[in-house]
mmCIF file of C-alpha atoms in Angstrom:
data_model
loop_
_atom_site.group_PDB
_atom_site.id
_atom_site.type_symbol
_atom_site.label_atom_id
_atom_site.label_comp_id
_atom_site.label_asym_id
_atom_site.label_seq_id
_atom_site.Cartn_x
_atom_site.Cartn_y
_atom_site.Cartn_z
ATOM 1 C CA UNK A 670 8.426 -10.376 -14.114
ATOM 2 C CA UNK A 671 7.945 -7.148 -12.192
ATOM 3 C CA UNK A 672 10.392 -6.440 -9.390
ATOM 4 C CA UNK A 673 11.071 -3.356 -7.304
ATOM 5 C CA UNK A 674 13.794 -2.621 -4.780
ATOM 6 C CA UNK A 675 14.179 0.268 -2.387
ATOM 7 C CA UNK A 676 17.534 1.767 -1.475
ATOM 8 C CA UNK A 677 18.732 4.586 0.710
ATOM 9 C CA UNK A 678 20.119 5.349 4.145
ATOM 10 C CA UNK A 679 19.156 3.169 7.077
ATOM 11 C CA UNK A 680 19.789 5.952 9.591
ATOM 12 C CA UNK A 681 19.076 9.654 9.334
ATOM 13 C CA UNK A 682 19.298 12.408 11.929
ATOM 14 C CA UNK A 683 16.359 14.580 12.953
ATOM 15 C CA UNK A 684 15.813 17.585 10.651
ATOM 16 C CA UNK A 685 17.720 15.906 7.814
ATOM 17 C CA UNK A 686 16.260 15.140 4.404
ATOM 18 C CA UNK A 687 15.650 11.514 3.449
ATOM 19 C CA UNK A 688 16.204 10.424 -0.137
ATOM 20 C CA UNK A 689 15.001 6.984 -1.184
ATOM 21 C CA UNK A 690 15.361 5.363 -4.579
ATOM 22 C CA UNK A 691 13.112 2.696 -6.063
ATOM 23 C CA UNK A 692 14.785 0.729 -8.849
ATOM 24 C CA UNK A 693 12.473 -1.464 -10.835
ATOM 25 C CA UNK A 694 12.415 -3.918 -13.716
ATOM 26 C CA UNK A 695 9.807 -5.744 -15.758
ATOM 27 C CA UNK A 696 7.832 -2.660 -16.734
ATOM 28 C CA UNK A 697 8.284 0.837 -18.103
ATOM 29 C CA UNK A 698 7.143 4.049 -16.480
ATOM 30 C CA UNK A 699 6.457 5.395 -19.934
ATOM 31 C CA UNK A 700 3.601 2.915 -20.438
ATOM 32 C CA UNK A 701 0.180 4.549 -20.318
ATOM 33 C CA UNK A 702 -1.535 4.259 -16.940
ATOM 34 C CA UNK A 703 1.418 2.844 -15.029
ATOM 35 C CA UNK A 704 2.595 4.380 -11.782
ATOM 36 C CA UNK A 705 4.953 3.843 -8.870
ATOM 37 C CA UNK A 706 4.050 4.720 -5.321
ATOM 38 C CA UNK A 707 5.636 4.925 -1.897
ATOM 39 C CA UNK A 708 4.087 3.530 1.265
ATOM 40 C CA UNK A 709 5.544 3.386 4.765
ATOM 41 C CA UNK A 710 4.882 1.350 7.882
ATOM 42 C CA UNK A 711 6.139 2.305 11.343
ATOM 43 C CA UNK A 712 7.125 -0.692 13.457
ATOM 44 C CA UNK A 713 3.988 -2.525 14.597
ATOM 45 C CA UNK A 714 1.678 -0.035 12.921
ATOM 46 C CA UNK A 715 -0.479 0.284 9.820
ATOM 47 C CA UNK A 716 0.460 1.079 6.252
ATOM 48 C CA UNK A 717 0.455 4.742 5.248
ATOM 49 C CA UNK A 718 0.429 5.913 1.630
ATOM 50 C CA UNK A 719 2.896 8.697 0.865
ATOM 51 C CA UNK A 720 3.079 9.499 -2.849
ATOM 52 C CA UNK A 721 2.421 8.256 -6.376
ATOM 53 C CA UNK A 722 3.861 9.222 -9.737
ATOM 54 C CA UNK A 723 2.331 8.180 -13.029
ATOM 55 C CA UNK A 724 3.663 7.579 -16.515
ATOM 56 C CA UNK A 725 2.646 11.086 -17.620
ATOM 57 C CA UNK A 726 4.450 12.704 -14.637
ATOM 58 C CA UNK A 727 1.176 13.258 -12.774
ATOM 59 C CA UNK A 728 2.115 13.338 -9.093
ATOM 60 C CA UNK A 729 -0.104 12.702 -6.077
ATOM 61 C CA UNK A 730 0.767 13.195 -2.423
ATOM 62 C CA UNK A 731 -0.715 12.339 0.929
ATOM 63 C CA UNK A 732 -2.398 15.565 2.075
ATOM 64 C CA UNK A 733 -0.943 15.263 5.566
ATOM 65 C CA UNK A 734 2.651 15.001 4.301
ATOM 66 C CA UNK A 735 2.471 16.926 1.041
ATOM 67 C CA UNK A 736 4.600 19.826 2.234
ATOM 68 C CA UNK A 737 7.509 17.498 3.030
ATOM 69 C CA UNK A 738 7.435 15.141 0.039
ATOM 70 C CA UNK A 739 8.759 15.231 -3.507
ATOM 71 C CA UNK A 740 8.491 12.328 -5.945
ATOM 72 C CA UNK A 741 10.327 12.211 -9.255
ATOM 73 C CA UNK A 742 11.030 9.635 -11.930
ATOM 74 C CA UNK A 743 13.894 8.812 -14.265
ATOM 75 C CA UNK A 744 12.359 6.661 -16.955
ATOM 76 C CA UNK A 745 15.681 5.948 -18.641
ATOM 77 C CA UNK A 746 17.119 4.542 -15.409
ATOM 78 C CA UNK A 747 13.903 2.765 -14.312
ATOM 79 C CA UNK A 748 13.983 4.651 -11.030
ATOM 80 C CA UNK A 749 11.643 6.656 -8.848
ATOM 81 C CA UNK A 750 13.017 8.891 -6.112
ATOM 82 C CA UNK A 751 11.209 10.074 -2.989
ATOM 83 C CA UNK A 752 12.537 12.870 -0.825
ATOM 84 C CA UNK A 753 11.138 13.690 2.585
ATOM 85 C CA UNK A 754 12.343 16.792 4.382
ATOM 86 C CA UNK A 755 12.667 17.600 8.066
ATOM 87 C CA UNK A 756 12.795 14.018 9.287
ATOM 88 C CA UNK A 757 11.616 13.265 12.818
ATOM 89 C CA UNK A 758 11.830 10.126 14.988
ATOM 90 C CA UNK A 759 8.127 9.493 14.279
ATOM 91 C CA UNK A 760 9.121 8.968 10.628
ATOM 92 C CA UNK A 761 10.977 5.802 11.609
ATOM 93 C CA UNK A 762 9.410 3.132 9.431
ATOM 94 C CA UNK A 763 9.841 0.568 6.713
ATOM 95 C CA UNK A 764 9.460 2.359 3.402
ATOM 96 C CA UNK A 765 8.060 0.414 0.446
ATOM 97 C CA UNK A 766 7.766 1.252 -3.206
ATOM 98 C CA UNK A 767 5.108 -0.448 -5.295
ATOM 99 C CA UNK A 768 3.966 -0.699 -8.917
ATOM 100 C CA UNK A 769 0.522 0.503 -9.915
ATOM 101 C CA UNK A 770 -1.121 -0.926 -13.005
ATOM 102 C CA UNK A 771 -3.371 2.119 -13.046
ATOM 103 C CA UNK A 772 -4.922 4.616 -10.666
ATOM 104 C CA UNK A 773 -7.636 2.110 -9.846
ATOM 105 C CA UNK A 774 -5.315 -0.894 -9.503
ATOM 106 C CA UNK A 775 -2.688 0.450 -7.129
ATOM 107 C CA UNK A 776 0.202 -1.422 -5.594
ATOM 108 C CA UNK A 777 -0.129 -4.786 -7.263
ATOM 109 C CA UNK A 778 3.614 -5.456 -6.938
ATOM 110 C CA UNK A 779 5.721 -4.410 -3.950
ATOM 111 C CA UNK A 780 9.377 -4.067 -3.115
ATOM 112 C CA UNK A 781 10.814 -5.767 -0.043
ATOM 113 C CA UNK A 782 10.953 -2.504 1.883
ATOM 114 C CA UNK A 783 13.765 -0.670 3.601
ATOM 115 C CA UNK A 784 13.853 0.255 7.282
ATOM 116 C CA UNK A 785 14.745 3.875 7.956
ATOM 117 C CA UNK A 786 15.497 4.904 11.523
ATOM 118 C CA UNK A 787 15.471 8.545 12.537
ATOM 119 C CA UNK A 788 17.705 9.155 15.521
ATOM 120 C CA UNK A 789 20.433 11.498 16.657
ATOM 121 C CA UNK B 584 -8.679 14.160 7.315
ATOM 122 C CA UNK B 585 -10.205 11.041 5.812
ATOM 123 C CA UNK B 586 -10.191 7.955 8.025
ATOM 124 C CA UNK B 587 -10.695 4.390 6.818
ATOM 125 C CA UNK B 588 -11.806 2.020 9.568
ATOM 126 C CA UNK B 589 -11.407 -1.737 9.841
ATOM 127 C CA UNK B 590 -12.049 -4.198 12.648
ATOM 128 C CA UNK B 591 -8.857 -4.313 14.749
ATOM 129 C CA UNK B 592 -8.983 -8.080 15.099
ATOM 130 C CA UNK B 593 -11.058 -11.112 14.176
ATOM 131 C CA UNK B 594 -10.765 -14.804 14.973
ATOM 132 C CA UNK B 595 -11.951 -17.659 12.773
ATOM 133 C CA UNK B 596 -11.733 -21.435 12.965
ATOM 134 C CA UNK B 597 -9.999 -23.401 10.211
ATOM 135 C CA UNK B 598 -12.493 -24.179 7.470
ATOM 136 C CA UNK B 599 -14.773 -21.394 8.581
ATOM 137 C CA UNK B 600 -15.909 -18.213 6.895
ATOM 138 C CA UNK B 601 -15.109 -14.677 7.993
ATOM 139 C CA UNK B 602 -15.904 -11.230 6.614
ATOM 140 C CA UNK B 603 -13.681 -8.213 7.138
ATOM 141 C CA UNK B 604 -15.096 -4.756 6.495
ATOM 142 C CA UNK B 605 -13.773 -1.346 5.511
ATOM 143 C CA UNK B 606 -15.621 1.882 6.244
ATOM 144 C CA UNK B 607 -14.981 5.478 5.177
ATOM 145 C CA UNK B 608 -15.391 8.542 7.374
ATOM 146 C CA UNK B 609 -16.846 10.325 4.337
ATOM 147 C CA UNK B 610 -19.885 8.041 4.164
ATOM 148 C CA UNK B 611 -20.924 4.880 2.384
ATOM 149 C CA UNK B 612 -18.257 3.084 0.404
ATOM 150 C CA UNK B 613 -19.284 2.586 -3.210
ATOM 151 C CA UNK B 614 -17.598 1.081 -6.237
ATOM 152 C CA UNK B 615 -16.312 4.575 -7.000
ATOM 153 C CA UNK B 616 -13.857 4.194 -4.137
ATOM 154 C CA UNK B 617 -12.300 1.237 -6.017
ATOM 155 C CA UNK B 618 -11.714 -0.783 -2.813
ATOM 156 C CA UNK B 619 -8.506 -2.784 -2.689
ATOM 157 C CA UNK B 620 -7.452 -5.445 -0.204
ATOM 158 C CA UNK B 621 -3.947 -6.502 0.822
ATOM 159 C CA UNK B 622 -2.581 -9.298 2.983
ATOM 160 C CA UNK B 623 0.560 -8.901 5.072
ATOM 161 C CA UNK B 624 2.304 -11.615 7.034
ATOM 162 C CA UNK B 625 4.918 -10.840 9.684
ATOM 163 C CA UNK B 626 8.226 -9.718 8.230
ATOM 164 C CA UNK B 627 6.886 -9.627 4.696
ATOM 165 C CA UNK B 628 5.798 -6.928 2.270
ATOM 166 C CA UNK B 629 2.070 -6.635 1.667
ATOM 167 C CA UNK B 630 0.535 -8.705 -1.111
ATOM 168 C CA UNK B 631 -2.345 -7.450 -3.233
ATOM 169 C CA UNK B 632 -5.467 -9.623 -3.142
ATOM 170 C CA UNK B 633 -8.464 -7.697 -4.514
ATOM 171 C CA UNK B 634 -8.846 -4.556 -6.650
ATOM 172 C CA UNK B 635 -11.833 -2.489 -7.711
ATOM 173 C CA UNK B 636 -14.161 -4.021 -5.112
ATOM 174 C CA UNK B 637 -14.228 -7.632 -6.276
ATOM 175 C CA UNK B 638 -11.564 -8.336 -8.893
ATOM 176 C CA UNK B 639 -8.906 -10.885 -8.030
ATOM 177 C CA UNK B 640 -5.288 -10.796 -9.086
ATOM 178 C CA UNK B 641 -4.012 -13.848 -10.897
ATOM 179 C CA UNK B 642 -2.383 -15.108 -7.722
ATOM 180 C CA UNK B 643 -5.349 -14.587 -5.390
ATOM 181 C CA UNK B 644 -6.761 -17.848 -4.020
ATOM 182 C CA UNK B 645 -10.384 -18.543 -4.945
ATOM 183 C CA UNK B 646 -11.451 -18.552 -1.276
ATOM 184 C CA UNK B 647 -10.955 -14.772 -1.128
ATOM 185 C CA UNK B 648 -13.757 -12.573 -2.438
ATOM 186 C CA UNK B 649 -14.534 -8.879 -2.312
ATOM 187 C CA UNK B 650 -17.871 -7.072 -2.238
ATOM 188 C CA UNK B 651 -19.822 -4.101 -0.929
ATOM 189 C CA UNK B 652 -21.857 -4.782 2.184
ATOM 190 C CA UNK B 653 -24.031 -2.356 4.110
ATOM 191 C CA UNK B 654 -22.168 0.749 2.961
ATOM 192 C CA UNK B 655 -18.743 -0.792 3.473
ATOM 193 C CA UNK B 656 -16.236 -2.678 1.406
ATOM 194 C CA UNK B 657 -15.931 -6.289 2.484
ATOM 195 C CA UNK B 658 -13.427 -9.109 2.133
ATOM 196 C CA UNK B 659 -14.777 -12.599 2.709
ATOM 197 C CA UNK B 660 -12.606 -15.652 3.278
ATOM 198 C CA UNK B 661 -14.437 -18.934 2.783
ATOM 199 C CA UNK B 662 -12.870 -22.179 3.917
ATOM 200 C CA UNK B 663 -10.161 -20.425 5.887
ATOM 201 C CA UNK B 664 -6.738 -22.059 5.931
ATOM 202 C CA UNK B 665 -4.121 -21.758 8.687
ATOM 203 C CA UNK B 666 -1.894 -19.828 6.284
ATOM 204 C CA UNK B 667 -4.545 -17.107 6.040
ATOM 205 C CA UNK B 668 -3.542 -15.858 9.483
ATOM 206 C CA UNK B 669 -2.238 -12.381 8.698
ATOM 207 C CA UNK B 670 -2.945 -8.666 8.808
ATOM 208 C CA UNK B 671 -5.376 -7.455 6.153
ATOM 209 C CA UNK B 672 -5.513 -3.885 4.897
ATOM 210 C CA UNK B 673 -8.095 -2.202 2.753
ATOM 211 C CA UNK B 674 -7.357 0.811 0.596
ATOM 212 C CA UNK B 675 -9.840 3.320 -0.787
ATOM 213 C CA UNK B 676 -9.435 5.746 -3.661
ATOM 214 C CA UNK B 677 -10.371 9.386 -3.099
ATOM 215 C CA UNK B 678 -10.088 11.044 -6.483
ATOM 216 C CA UNK B 679 -6.355 10.651 -6.958
ATOM 217 C CA UNK B 680 -5.319 10.144 -3.374
ATOM 218 C CA UNK B 681 -5.558 6.815 -1.592
ATOM 219 C CA UNK B 682 -5.974 5.938 2.071
ATOM 220 C CA UNK B 683 -5.202 2.676 3.837
ATOM 221 C CA UNK B 684 -7.331 1.338 6.622
ATOM 222 C CA UNK B 685 -5.853 0.589 10.011
ATOM 223 C CA UNK B 686 -5.722 -3.135 9.319
ATOM 224 C CA UNK B 687 -7.446 -6.223 10.696
ATOM 225 C CA UNK B 688 -5.415 -8.884 12.430
ATOM 226 C CA UNK B 689 -6.967 -12.205 11.487
ATOM 227 C CA UNK B 690 -6.268 -15.106 13.798
ATOM 228 C CA UNK B 691 -7.014 -18.663 12.680
ATOM 229 C CA UNK B 692 -7.666 -20.719 15.770
#
């Protein structure tokens, strides 16, 4: 049974760096083809893909946010960490992490999401 | 910047059939974009329905089907149920990066 859960601060101030952790079970990030991605959703708006990291440490980023994002993995801890720098109120959103069976079968299992509010 | 476009909203009667589409600003959507479809109900995380154009996950109801139609990816719901009322998102693969569509709000009325 694959499960994922996001954790991190619920409130960050503008210009701060956000660090989110995805802790998962039921699969290994050392298995060929497997990946974990991050997706966000501002209140009442559409989903937006942020980043993906694969079993072989291949990392992919949304072109529009690439300069602000870093994704890393700790296979031994079953965790994936996303950092986003220079947070702004427009970054207020629910942030989801999701399992990818492969590059062509993305986001088949999702975490519950965590709401991050950016406000001073 | 690549834009993926979906109908903002559609309405269907219970028991009816409806087709949602997904277009790419780069041109015709082909199988090489590996279209995916997701369903999201209010207050819930998205749920994967279709991958690689037409493949269903083990949990996807049989009434959902995916295809390519007129240069777009398409999701067809046949025999719509009240519980199918939700937001539907497509996702296209662009050589390592992926882009979500803006979503279609499906109302069952």
